JSON list of C-alpha atoms in Angstrom, two decimals:
[
{"chain": "A", "resi": 1, "resn": "ASP", "atom": "CA", "xyz": [-7.92, -7.04, 9.82]},
{"chain": "A", "resi": 2, "resn": "ALA", "atom": "CA", "xyz": [-6.97, -3.40, 10.09]},
{"chain": "A", "resi": 3, "resn": "LYS", "atom": "CA", "xyz": [-6.33, -2.21, 13.64]},
{"chain": "A", "resi": 4, "resn": "THR", "atom": "CA", "xyz": [-7.42, 1.35, 12.95]},
{"chain": "A", "resi": 5, "resn": "THR", "atom": "CA", "xyz": [-10.65, 3.29, 12.64]},
{"chain": "A", "resi": 6, "resn": "GLN", "atom": "CA", "xyz": [-10.95, 6.30, 10.34]},
{"chain": "A", "resi": 7, "resn": "PRO", "atom": "CA", "xyz": [-13.89, 8.43, 9.19]},
{"chain": "A", "resi": 8, "resn": "PRO", "atom": "CA", "xyz": [-14.94, 7.38, 5.69]},
{"chain": "A", "resi": 9, "resn": "SER", "atom": "CA", "xyz": [-14.77, 10.86, 4.22]},
{"chain": "A", "resi": 10, "resn": "MET", "atom": "CA", "xyz": [-13.83, 14.47, 4.91]},
{"chain": "A", "resi": 11, "resn": "ASP", "atom": "CA", "xyz": [-13.86, 17.76, 3.06]},
{"chain": "A", "resi": 12, "resn": "CYS", "atom": "CA", "xyz": [-11.32, 20.54, 3.32]},
{"chain": "A", "resi": 13, "resn": "ALA", "atom": "CA", "xyz": [-11.13, 23.96, 1.73]},
{"chain": "A", "resi": 14, "resn": "GLU", "atom": "CA", "xyz": [-8.11, 24.61, -0.43]},
{"chain": "A", "resi": 15, "resn": "GLY", "atom": "CA", "xyz": [-5.37, 26.41, 1.48]},
{"chain": "A", "resi": 16, "resn": "ARG", "atom": "CA", "xyz": [-6.68, 25.34, 4.87]},
{"chain": "A", "resi": 17, "resn": "ALA", "atom": "CA", "xyz": [-5.20, 22.69, 7.12]},
{"chain": "A", "resi": 18, "resn": "ALA", "atom": "CA", "xyz": [-6.59, 19.20, 6.72]},
{"chain": "A", "resi": 19, "resn": "ASN", "atom": "CA", "xyz": [-6.70, 17.24, 9.97]},
{"chain": "A", "resi": 20, "resn": "LEU", "atom": "CA", "xyz": [-7.30, 13.53, 9.49]},
{"chain": "A", "resi": 21, "resn": "PRO", "atom": "CA", "xyz": [-8.00, 11.52, 12.66]},
{"chain": "A", "resi": 22, "resn": "CYS", "atom": "CA", "xyz": [-7.25, 7.88, 13.33]},
{"chain": "A", "resi": 23, "resn": "ASN", "atom": "CA", "xyz": [-8.14, 5.68, 16.28]},
{"chain": "A", "resi": 24, "resn": "HIS", "atom": "CA", "xyz": [-5.86, 2.77, 17.18]},
{"chain": "A", "resi": 25, "resn": "SER", "atom": "CA", "xyz": [-6.90, 1.94, 20.72]},
{"chain": "A", "resi": 26, "resn": "THR", "atom": "CA", "xyz": [-5.35, -1.56, 20.68]},
{"chain": "A", "resi": 27, "resn": "ILE", "atom": "CA", "xyz": [-1.91, -0.44, 19.55]},
{"chain": "A", "resi": 28, "resn": "SER", "atom": "CA", "xyz": [1.00, -2.31, 21.14]},
{"chain": "A", "resi": 29, "resn": "GLY", "atom": "CA", "xyz": [4.12, -0.75, 22.55]},
{"chain": "A", "resi": 30, "resn": "ASN", "atom": "CA", "xyz": [6.27, -1.81, 19.62]},
{"chain": "A", "resi": 31, "resn": "GLU", "atom": "CA", "xyz": [3.85, -0.77, 16.90]},
{"chain": "A", "resi": 32, "resn": "TYR", "atom": "CA", "xyz": [4.29, 2.35, 14.80]},
{"chain": "A", "resi": 33, "resn": "VAL", "atom": "CA", "xyz": [1.65, 4.49, 13.13]},
{"chain": "A", "resi": 34, "resn": "TYR", "atom": "CA", "xyz": [2.11, 4.84, 9.38]},
{"chain": "A", "resi": 35, "resn": "TRP", "atom": "CA", "xyz": [0.19, 7.01, 6.95]},
{"chain": "A", "resi": 36, "resn": "TYR", "atom": "CA", "xyz": [-0.13, 6.38, 3.25]},
{"chain": "A", "resi": 37, "resn": "ARG", "atom": "CA", "xyz": [-2.33, 7.99, 0.65]},
{"chain": "A", "resi": 38, "resn": "GLN", "atom": "CA", "xyz": [-3.66, 6.86, -2.68]},
{"chain": "A", "resi": 39, "resn": "ILE", "atom": "CA", "xyz": [-4.46, 9.39, -5.33]},
{"chain": "A", "resi": 40, "resn": "HIS", "atom": "CA", "xyz": [-6.97, 8.15, -7.87]},
{"chain": "A", "resi": 41, "resn": "SER", "atom": "CA", "xyz": [-5.60, 5.42, -10.16]},
{"chain": "A", "resi": 42, "resn": "GLN", "atom": "CA", "xyz": [-2.13, 5.55, -8.60]},
{"chain": "A", "resi": 43, "resn": "GLY", "atom": "CA", "xyz": [-0.25, 3.30, -6.21]},
{"chain": "A", "resi": 44, "resn": "PRO", "atom": "CA", "xyz": [-0.26, 4.15, -2.50]},
{"chain": "A", "resi": 45, "resn": "GLN", "atom": "CA", "xyz": [2.31, 6.74, -1.44]},
{"chain": "A", "resi": 46, "resn": "TYR", "atom": "CA", "xyz": [4.15, 6.82, 1.88]},
{"chain": "A", "resi": 47, "resn": "ILE", "atom": "CA", "xyz": [3.58, 10.01, 3.85]},
{"chain": "A", "resi": 48, "resn": "ILE", "atom": "CA", "xyz": [4.97, 9.72, 7.37]},
{"chain": "A", "resi": 49, "resn": "HIS", "atom": "CA", "xyz": [5.28, 7.43, 10.37]},
{"chain": "A", "resi": 50, "resn": "GLY", "atom": "CA", "xyz": [5.92, 7.69, 14.10]},
{"chain": "A", "resi": 51, "resn": "LEU", "atom": "CA", "xyz": [6.12, 5.76, 17.34]},
{"chain": "A", "resi": 52, "resn": "LYS", "atom": "CA", "xyz": [5.19, 8.17, 20.12]},
{"chain": "A", "resi": 53, "resn": "ASN", "atom": "CA", "xyz": [6.74, 11.52, 19.35]},
{"chain": "A", "resi": 54, "resn": "ASN", "atom": "CA", "xyz": [5.21, 13.98, 16.96]},
{"chain": "A", "resi": 55, "resn": "GLU", "atom": "CA", "xyz": [6.81, 13.91, 13.54]},
{"chain": "A", "resi": 56, "resn": "THR", "atom": "CA", "xyz": [7.02, 16.38, 10.68]},
{"chain": "A", "resi": 57, "resn": "ASN", "atom": "CA", "xyz": [8.35, 16.14, 7.16]},
{"chain": "A", "resi": 58, "resn": "GLU", "atom": "CA", "xyz": [7.92, 18.05, 3.94]},
{"chain": "A", "resi": 59, "resn": "MET", "atom": "CA", "xyz": [4.52, 16.51, 3.31]},
{"chain": "A", "resi": 60, "resn": "ALA", "atom": "CA", "xyz": [2.75, 16.48, 6.65]},
{"chain": "A", "resi": 61, "resn": "SER", "atom": "CA", "xyz": [2.82, 16.40, 10.42]},
{"chain": "A", "resi": 62, "resn": "LEU", "atom": "CA", "xyz": [1.82, 13.48, 12.61]},
{"chain": "A", "resi": 63, "resn": "ILE", "atom": "CA", "xyz": [0.47, 14.10, 16.08]},
{"chain": "A", "resi": 64, "resn": "ILE", "atom": "CA", "xyz": [0.20, 11.04, 18.35]},
{"chain": "A", "resi": 65, "resn": "THR", "atom": "CA", "xyz": [-1.62, 11.30, 21.67]},
{"chain": "A", "resi": 66, "resn": "GLU", "atom": "CA", "xyz": [0.28, 10.56, 24.83]},
{"chain": "A", "resi": 67, "resn": "ASP", "atom": "CA", "xyz": [-1.56, 7.27, 25.39]},
{"chain": "A", "resi": 68, "resn": "ARG", "atom": "CA", "xyz": [-0.92, 6.43, 21.72]},
{"chain": "A", "resi": 69, "resn": "LYS", "atom": "CA", "xyz": [-4.51, 5.38, 21.20]},
{"chain": "A", "resi": 70, "resn": "SER", "atom": "CA", "xyz": [-5.14, 7.92, 18.48]},
{"chain": "A", "resi": 71, "resn": "SER", "atom": "CA", "xyz": [-3.32, 10.16, 16.06]},
{"chain": "A", "resi": 72, "resn": "THR", "atom": "CA", "xyz": [-3.92, 12.98, 13.61]},
{"chain": "A", "resi": 73, "resn": "LEU", "atom": "CA", "xyz": [-2.32, 13.56, 10.25]},
{"chain": "A", "resi": 74, "resn": "ILE", "atom": "CA", "xyz": [-2.08, 17.24, 9.39]},
{"chain": "A", "resi": 75, "resn": "LEU", "atom": "CA", "xyz": [-1.66, 18.61, 5.91]},
{"chain": "A", "resi": 76, "resn": "PRO", "atom": "CA", "xyz": [-0.88, 22.25, 6.75]},
{"chain": "A", "resi": 77, "resn": "HIS", "atom": "CA", "xyz": [-2.05, 23.89, 3.50]},
{"chain": "A", "resi": 78, "resn": "ALA", "atom": "CA", "xyz": [-4.19, 21.49, 1.51]},
{"chain": "A", "resi": 79, "resn": "THR", "atom": "CA", "xyz": [-4.22, 21.77, -2.27]},
{"chain": "A", "resi": 80, "resn": "LEU", "atom": "CA", "xyz": [-6.45, 20.15, -4.86]},
{"chain": "A", "resi": 81, "resn": "ARG", "atom": "CA", "xyz": [-3.67, 17.63, -5.49]},
{"chain": "A", "resi": 82, "resn": "ASP", "atom": "CA", "xyz": [-4.06, 16.36, -1.94]},
{"chain": "A", "resi": 83, "resn": "THR", "atom": "CA", "xyz": [-7.46, 14.90, -2.82]},
{"chain": "A", "resi": 84, "resn": "ALA", "atom": "CA", "xyz": [-6.95, 11.18, -2.14]},
{"chain": "A", "resi": 85, "resn": "VAL", "atom": "CA", "xyz": [-7.77, 8.27, 0.15]},
{"chain": "A", "resi": 86, "resn": "TYR", "atom": "CA", "xyz": [-5.63, 8.43, 3.28]},
{"chain": "A", "resi": 87, "resn": "TYR", "atom": "CA", "xyz": [-4.78, 5.24, 5.12]},
{"chain": "A", "resi": 88, "resn": "CYS", "atom": "CA", "xyz": [-3.69, 5.04, 8.75]},
{"chain": "A", "resi": 89, "resn": "ILE", "atom": "CA", "xyz": [-1.83, 1.78, 9.43]},
{"chain": "A", "resi": 90, "resn": "VAL", "atom": "CA", "xyz": [-0.49, 0.33, 12.66]},
{"chain": "A", "resi": 91, "resn": "ARG", "atom": "CA", "xyz": [2.51, -1.86, 12.11]},
{"chain": "A", "resi": 92, "resn": "ILE", "atom": "CA", "xyz": [5.55, -3.26, 13.85]},
{"chain": "A", "resi": 93, "resn": "SER", "atom": "CA", "xyz": [8.55, -1.46, 12.42]},
{"chain": "A", "resi": 94, "resn": "GLY", "atom": "CA", "xyz": [10.36, -3.91, 10.30]},
{"chain": "A", "resi": 95, "resn": "ASN", "atom": "CA", "xyz": [9.90, -5.56, 7.03]},
{"chain": "A", "resi": 96, "resn": "THR", "atom": "CA", "xyz": [6.28, -6.52, 7.49]},
{"chain": "A", "resi": 97, "resn": "PRO", "atom": "CA", "xyz": [3.39, -6.15, 5.07]},
{"chain": "A", "resi": 98, "resn": "LEU", "atom": "CA", "xyz": [0.96, -3.27, 5.27]},
{"chain": "A", "resi": 99, "resn": "VAL", "atom": "CA", "xyz": [-2.61, -4.04, 6.31]},
{"chain": "A", "resi": 100, "resn": "PHE", "atom": "CA", "xyz": [-4.91, -1.50, 4.72]},
{"chain": "A", "resi": 101, "resn": "GLY", "atom": "CA", "xyz": [-8.32, -0.56, 6.06]},
{"chain": "A", "resi": 102, "resn": "LYS", "atom": "CA", "xyz": [-10.87, 1.50, 4.18]},
{"chain": "A", "resi": 103, "resn": "GLY", "atom": "CA", "xyz": [-9.14, 4.81, 4.84]},
{"chain": "A", "resi": 104, "resn": "THR", "atom": "CA", "xyz": [-10.52, 8.35, 4.70]},
{"chain": "A", "resi": 105, "resn": "ARG", "atom": "CA", "xyz": [-11.46, 9.89, 1.39]},
{"chain": "A", "resi": 106, "resn": "LEU", "atom": "CA", "xyz": [-10.30, 13.51, 1.61]},
{"chain": "A", "resi": 107, "resn": "SER", "atom": "CA", "xyz": [-11.79, 15.94, -0.87]},
{"chain": "A", "resi": 108, "resn": "VAL", "atom": "CA", "xyz": [-10.07, 19.30, -1.14]},
{"chain": "A", "resi": 109, "resn": "ILE", "atom": "CA", "xyz": [-12.49, 21.88, -2.46]},
{"chain": "A", "resi": 110, "resn": "ALA", "atom": "CA", "xyz": [-11.55, 25.07, -4.29]},
{"chain": "B", "resi": 1, "resn": "ASP", "atom": "CA", "xyz": [15.48, 6.90, -9.48]},
{"chain": "B", "resi": 2, "resn": "ALA", "atom": "CA", "xyz": [12.81, 5.37, -11.73]},
{"chain": "B", "resi": 3, "resn": "GLY", "atom": "CA", "xyz": [10.76, 4.01, -8.88]},
{"chain": "B", "resi": 4, "resn": "VAL", "atom": "CA", "xyz": [9.02, 0.66, -8.95]},
{"chain": "B", "resi": 5, "resn": "ILE", "atom": "CA", "xyz": [8.25, -0.37, -12.51]},
{"chain": "B", "resi": 6, "resn": "GLN", "atom": "CA", "xyz": [5.32, -2.60, -13.40]},
{"chain": "B", "resi": 7, "resn": "SER", "atom": "CA", "xyz": [4.27, -4.03, -16.72]},
{"chain": "B", "resi": 8, "resn": "PRO", "atom": "CA", "xyz": [1.94, -4.17, -18.42]},
{"chain": "B", "resi": 9, "resn": "ARG", "atom": "CA", "xyz": [-0.07, -1.22, -17.11]},
{"chain": "B", "resi": 10, "resn": "HIS", "atom": "CA", "xyz": [-3.27, -2.68, -18.50]},
{"chain": "B", "resi": 11, "resn": "GLU", "atom": "CA", "xyz": [-4.12, -6.25, -19.42]},
{"chain": "B", "resi": 12, "resn": "VAL", "atom": "CA", "xyz": [-7.33, -7.56, -20.89]},
{"chain": "B", "resi": 13, "resn": "THR", "atom": "CA", "xyz": [-7.61, -11.29, -21.33]},
{"chain": "B", "resi": 14, "resn": "GLU", "atom": "CA", "xyz": [-10.19, -13.99, -21.71]},
{"chain": "B", "resi": 15, "resn": "MET", "atom": "CA", "xyz": [-11.10, -16.45, -19.01]},
{"chain": "B", "resi": 16, "resn": "GLY", "atom": "CA", "xyz": [-8.80, -19.45, -19.03]},
{"chain": "B", "resi": 17, "resn": "GLN", "atom": "CA", "xyz": [-5.79, -17.64, -20.40]},
{"chain": "B", "resi": 18, "resn": "GLU", "atom": "CA", "xyz": [-2.47, -17.33, -18.60]},
{"chain": "B", "resi": 19, "resn": "VAL", "atom": "CA", "xyz": [-1.54, -13.88, -17.34]},
{"chain": "B", "resi": 20, "resn": "THR", "atom": "CA", "xyz": [1.92, -12.75, -16.24]},
{"chain": "B", "resi": 21, "resn": "LEU", "atom": "CA", "xyz": [2.47, -9.50, -14.37]},
{"chain": "B", "resi": 22, "resn": "ARG", "atom": "CA", "xyz": [5.96, -8.12, -13.99]},
{"chain": "B", "resi": 23, "resn": "CYS", "atom": "CA", "xyz": [7.69, -5.94, -11.44]},
{"chain": "B", "resi": 24, "resn": "LYS", "atom": "CA", "xyz": [11.09, -4.30, -11.18]},
{"chain": "B", "resi": 25, "resn": "PRO", "atom": "CA", "xyz": [11.79, -3.03, -7.66]},
{"chain": "B", "resi": 26, "resn": "ILE", "atom": "CA", "xyz": [13.81, 0.05, -6.79]},
{"chain": "B", "resi": 27, "resn": "SER", "atom": "CA", "xyz": [17.52, -0.65, -7.08]},
{"chain": "B", "resi": 28, "resn": "GLY", "atom": "CA", "xyz": [18.98, -1.53, -3.69]},
{"chain": "B", "resi": 29, "resn": "HIS", "atom": "CA", "xyz": [15.67, -2.63, -2.21]},
{"chain": "B", "resi": 30, "resn": "ASN", "atom": "CA", "xyz": [15.68, -6.21, -1.05]},
{"chain": "B", "resi": 31, "resn": "SER", "atom": "CA", "xyz": [12.05, -6.75, -0.13]},
{"chain": "B", "resi": 32, "resn": "LEU", "atom": "CA", "xyz": [9.20, -7.00, -2.58]},
{"chain": "B", "resi": 33, "resn": "PHE", "atom": "CA", "xyz": [5.47, -7.14, -1.99]},
{"chain": "B", "resi": 34, "resn": "TRP", "atom": "CA", "xyz": [2.53, -7.97, -4.25]},
{"chain": "B", "resi": 35, "resn": "TYR", "atom": "CA", "xyz": [-0.85, -6.46, -3.35]},
{"chain": "B", "resi": 36, "resn": "ARG", "atom": "CA", "xyz": [-4.23, -6.62, -5.04]},
{"chain": "B", "resi": 37, "resn": "GLN", "atom": "CA", "xyz": [-6.96, -3.99, -4.93]},
{"chain": "B", "resi": 38, "resn": "THR", "atom": "CA", "xyz": [-10.65, -4.52, -5.63]},
{"chain": "B", "resi": 39, "resn": "MET", "atom": "CA", "xyz": [-13.70, -2.49, -4.77]},
{"chain": "B", "resi": 40, "resn": "MET", "atom": "CA", "xyz": [-15.04, -5.28, -2.57]},
{"chain": "B", "resi": 41, "resn": "ARG", "atom": "CA", "xyz": [-11.91, -6.21, -0.64]},
{"chain": "B", "resi": 42, "resn": "GLY", "atom": "CA", "xyz": [-9.76, -3.09, -0.84]},
{"chain": "B", "resi": 43, "resn": "LEU", "atom": "CA", "xyz": [-5.97, -3.46, -0.79]},
{"chain": "B", "resi": 44, "resn": "GLU", "atom": "CA", "xyz": [-4.73, -6.84, 0.36]},
{"chain": "B", "resi": 45, "resn": "LEU", "atom": "CA", "xyz": [-1.36, -8.56, 0.45]},
{"chain": "B", "resi": 46, "resn": "LEU", "atom": "CA", "xyz": [-0.82, -11.54, -1.82]},
{"chain": "B", "resi": 47, "resn": "ILE", "atom": "CA", "xyz": [2.82, -12.47, -1.15]},
{"chain": "B", "resi": 48, "resn": "TYR", "atom": "CA", "xyz": [6.12, -10.93, -0.15]},
{"chain": "B", "resi": 49, "resn": "PHE", "atom": "CA", "xyz": [9.80, -11.73, -0.59]},
{"chain": "B", "resi": 50, "resn": "ASN", "atom": "CA", "xyz": [12.93, -10.91, 1.39]},
{"chain": "B", "resi": 51, "resn": "ASN", "atom": "CA", "xyz": [16.20, -11.27, -0.48]},
{"chain": "B", "resi": 52, "resn": "ASN", "atom": "CA", "xyz": [14.37, -13.12, -3.27]},
{"chain": "B", "resi": 53, "resn": "VAL", "atom": "CA", "xyz": [12.93, -15.70, -0.86]},
{"chain": "B", "resi": 54, "resn": "PRO", "atom": "CA", "xyz": [9.15, -15.93, -0.39]},
{"chain": "B", "resi": 55, "resn": "ILE", "atom": "CA", "xyz": [8.29, -15.23, 3.23]},
{"chain": "B", "resi": 56, "resn": "ASP", "atom": "CA", "xyz": [4.50, -15.22, 3.37]},
{"chain": "B", "resi": 57, "resn": "ASP", "atom": "CA", "xyz": [2.22, -16.38, 0.59]},
{"chain": "B", "resi": 58, "resn": "SER", "atom": "CA", "xyz": [-0.87, -16.87, 2.72]},
{"chain": "B", "resi": 59, "resn": "GLY", "atom": "CA", "xyz": [-2.66, -14.16, 0.79]},
{"chain": "B", "resi": 60, "resn": "MET", "atom": "CA", "xyz": [-2.38, -15.96, -2.52]},
{"chain": "B", "resi": 61, "resn": "PRO", "atom": "CA", "xyz": [-5.99, -16.88, -3.34]},
{"chain": "B", "resi": 62, "resn": "GLU", "atom": "CA", "xyz": [-5.43, -20.36, -4.69]},
{"chain": "B", "resi": 63, "resn": "ASP", "atom": "CA", "xyz": [-3.12, -22.56, -6.69]},
{"chain": "B", "resi": 64, "resn": "ARG", "atom": "CA", "xyz": [-3.90, -20.66, -9.85]},
{"chain": "B", "resi": 65, "resn": "PHE", "atom": "CA", "xyz": [-1.66, -17.88, -8.52]},
{"chain": "B", "resi": 66, "resn": "SER", "atom": "CA", "xyz": [2.11, -18.18, -8.37]},
{"chain": "B", "resi": 67, "resn": "ALA", "atom": "CA", "xyz": [4.91, -15.67, -7.84]},
{"chain": "B", "resi": 68, "resn": "LYS", "atom": "CA", "xyz": [8.62, -15.83, -8.40]},
{"chain": "B", "resi": 69, "resn": "MET", "atom": "CA", "xyz": [11.60, -13.62, -7.77]},
{"chain": "B", "resi": 70, "resn": "PRO", "atom": "CA", "xyz": [14.53, -15.07, -9.70]},
{"chain": "B", "resi": 71, "resn": "ASN", "atom": "CA", "xyz": [16.82, -12.17, -8.84]},
{"chain": "B", "resi": 72, "resn": "ALA", "atom": "CA", "xyz": [16.90, -8.92, -6.91]},
{"chain": "B", "resi": 73, "resn": "SER", "atom": "CA", "xyz": [15.65, -6.84, -9.81]},
{"chain": "B", "resi": 74, "resn": "PHE", "atom": "CA", "xyz": [12.70, -8.80, -11.12]},
{"chain": "B", "resi": 75, "resn": "SER", "atom": "CA", "xyz": [9.55, -10.53, -9.96]},
{"chain": "B", "resi": 76, "resn": "THR", "atom": "CA", "xyz": [6.55, -12.07, -11.69]},
{"chain": "B", "resi": 77, "resn": "LEU", "atom": "CA", "xyz": [3.02, -12.85, -10.61]},
{"chain": "B", "resi": 78, "resn": "LYS", "atom": "CA", "xyz": [1.33, -15.45, -12.76]},
{"chain": "B", "resi": 79, "resn": "ILE", "atom": "CA", "xyz": [-2.31, -16.45, -12.93]},
{"chain": "B", "resi": 80, "resn": "GLN", "atom": "CA", "xyz": [-3.12, -19.66, -14.74]},
{"chain": "B", "resi": 81, "resn": "PRO", "atom": "CA", "xyz": [-5.91, -20.12, -15.66]},
{"chain": "B", "resi": 82, "resn": "SER", "atom": "CA", "xyz": [-7.38, -16.66, -15.17]},
{"chain": "B", "resi": 83, "resn": "GLU", "atom": "CA", "xyz": [-10.99, -16.12, -14.09]},
{"chain": "B", "resi": 84, "resn": "PRO", "atom": "CA", "xyz": [-13.26, -13.06, -14.17]},
{"chain": "B", "resi": 85, "resn": "ARG", "atom": "CA", "xyz": [-13.03, -12.72, -10.37]},
{"chain": "B", "resi": 86, "resn": "ASP", "atom": "CA", "xyz": [-9.29, -12.09, -10.76]},
{"chain": "B", "resi": 87, "resn": "SER", "atom": "CA", "xyz": [-10.08, -8.71, -12.30]},
{"chain": "B", "resi": 88, "resn": "ALA", "atom": "CA", "xyz": [-8.37, -6.14, -10.09]},
{"chain": "B", "resi": 89, "resn": "VAL", "atom": "CA", "xyz": [-5.47, -3.73, -9.88]},
{"chain": "B", "resi": 90, "resn": "TYR", "atom": "CA", "xyz": [-2.27, -5.49, -8.89]},
{"chain": "B", "resi": 91, "resn": "PHE", "atom": "CA", "xyz": [0.41, -3.44, -7.16]},
{"chain": "B", "resi": 92, "resn": "CYS", "atom": "CA", "xyz": [4.02, -4.25, -6.55]},
{"chain": "B", "resi": 93, "resn": "ALA", "atom": "CA", "xyz": [5.94, -2.49, -3.78]},
{"chain": "B", "resi": 94, "resn": "SER", "atom": "CA", "xyz": [9.53, -2.61, -2.60]},
{"chain": "B", "resi": 95, "resn": "SER", "atom": "CA", "xyz": [11.39, -1.61, 0.52]},
{"chain": "B", "resi": 96, "resn": "LYS", "atom": "CA", "xyz": [14.85, -1.68, 1.99]},
{"chain": "B", "resi": 97, "resn": "ASN", "atom": "CA", "xyz": [15.49, -4.15, 4.78]},
{"chain": "B", "resi": 98, "resn": "PRO", "atom": "CA", "xyz": [16.85, -3.08, 7.14]},
{"chain": "B", "resi": 99, "resn": "GLY", "atom": "CA", "xyz": [15.85, 0.47, 6.51]},
{"chain": "B", "resi": 100, "resn": "ALA", "atom": "CA", "xyz": [15.25, 3.63, 8.46]},
{"chain": "B", "resi": 101, "resn": "GLY", "atom": "CA", "xyz": [11.48, 3.35, 8.37]},
{"chain": "B", "resi": 102, "resn": "TYR", "atom": "CA", "xyz": [10.84, 0.30, 6.23]},
{"chain": "B", "resi": 103, "resn": "GLU", "atom": "CA", "xyz": [8.53, 2.41, 4.13]},
{"chain": "B", "resi": 104, "resn": "GLN", "atom": "CA", "xyz": [7.24, 0.70, 1.04]},
{"chain": "B", "resi": 105, "resn": "TYR", "atom": "CA", "xyz": [7.28, 2.31, -2.38]},
{"chain": "B", "resi": 106, "resn": "PHE", "atom": "CA", "xyz": [4.53, 1.28, -4.74]},
{"chain": "B", "resi": 107, "resn": "GLY", "atom": "CA", "xyz": [4.47, 0.93, -8.49]},
{"chain": "B", "resi": 108, "resn": "PRO", "atom": "CA", "xyz": [1.68, 2.33, -10.66]},
{"chain": "B", "resi": 109, "resn": "GLY", "atom": "CA", "xyz": [-0.14, -0.98, -10.75]},
{"chain": "B", "resi": 110, "resn": "THR", "atom": "CA", "xyz": [-1.40, -3.32, -13.44]},
{"chain": "B", "resi": 111, "resn": "ARG", "atom": "CA", "xyz": [-5.12, -3.15, -14.14]},
{"chain": "B", "resi": 112, "resn": "LEU", "atom": "CA", "xyz": [-6.24, -6.67, -15.08]},
{"chain": "B", "resi": 113, "resn": "THR", "atom": "CA", "xyz": [-9.56, -7.36, -16.71]},
{"chain": "B", "resi": 114, "resn": "VAL", "atom": "CA", "xyz": [-10.59, -10.96, -17.31]},
{"chain": "B", "resi": 115, "resn": "THR", "atom": "CA", "xyz": [-13.63, -11.38, -19.55]}
]
C-alpha cells in the first residue's frame, strides 16, 4: 500500500505556481520522498526526490517539512503541458520498486 | 538516448491467445521493472530484475504470466493464455544500480486489449 496521502485533484491557472501537497506521516528515517508525474497516455516521468533538505531542479522544487511528515512539490510557472497526475512516493533509496498511490490530478487552466 | 523502448505499442488479441510484450531498457541500466496499470488497481509492480536476475515476482498475478531477461538489453513479459481481465497498459522501466537517485525511467507502455 502507498504510504502517502494526496488530494485527488487540483486546479492551477497557467503561469501561476502549482503547489502540490503530500502527507507521509509514517515515513522512516531512511526513506526518501520521490515525485513522478504521468501525462495522459504516457509512462510516468521522474520529477525530483529528496531526503530532508529542500531540493530544486529544472522541473520543480521540493519542500520537505522539518519533521519530514509532509512535503510540497512546486511547479513555479505552470503551463498547460504540466496537466498530469502527480504521484508522491516514499521509498528507501536504492533499487526498489515504486509503490504508486492514486496521486493528484493537476489541471492547468488557461 | 532513445529511452526505454517497448513493443508493440498496442496489442489486441482474443482470449486464450499467447501475448508477448517486449522491452529494451536504457543502455547502461542494469535494473528493469514491469508495471501494469488499470483503472481499478492503478499502477502496480509485476516483477523486477537486477543484472538480469529476477528479484521479486510477487506481483505476477498467476502462472499465466512469465517474464524473462536473457540479457542486459532485452526483456519479455508473456501471458499464456490471455484473458479479458489482463487488459491493461503494461509499462517497462529501467534504472541504474547503483545510481545517484535510483530514479526509474519508463517506456511509453503497451496497451493490451483481450477480447
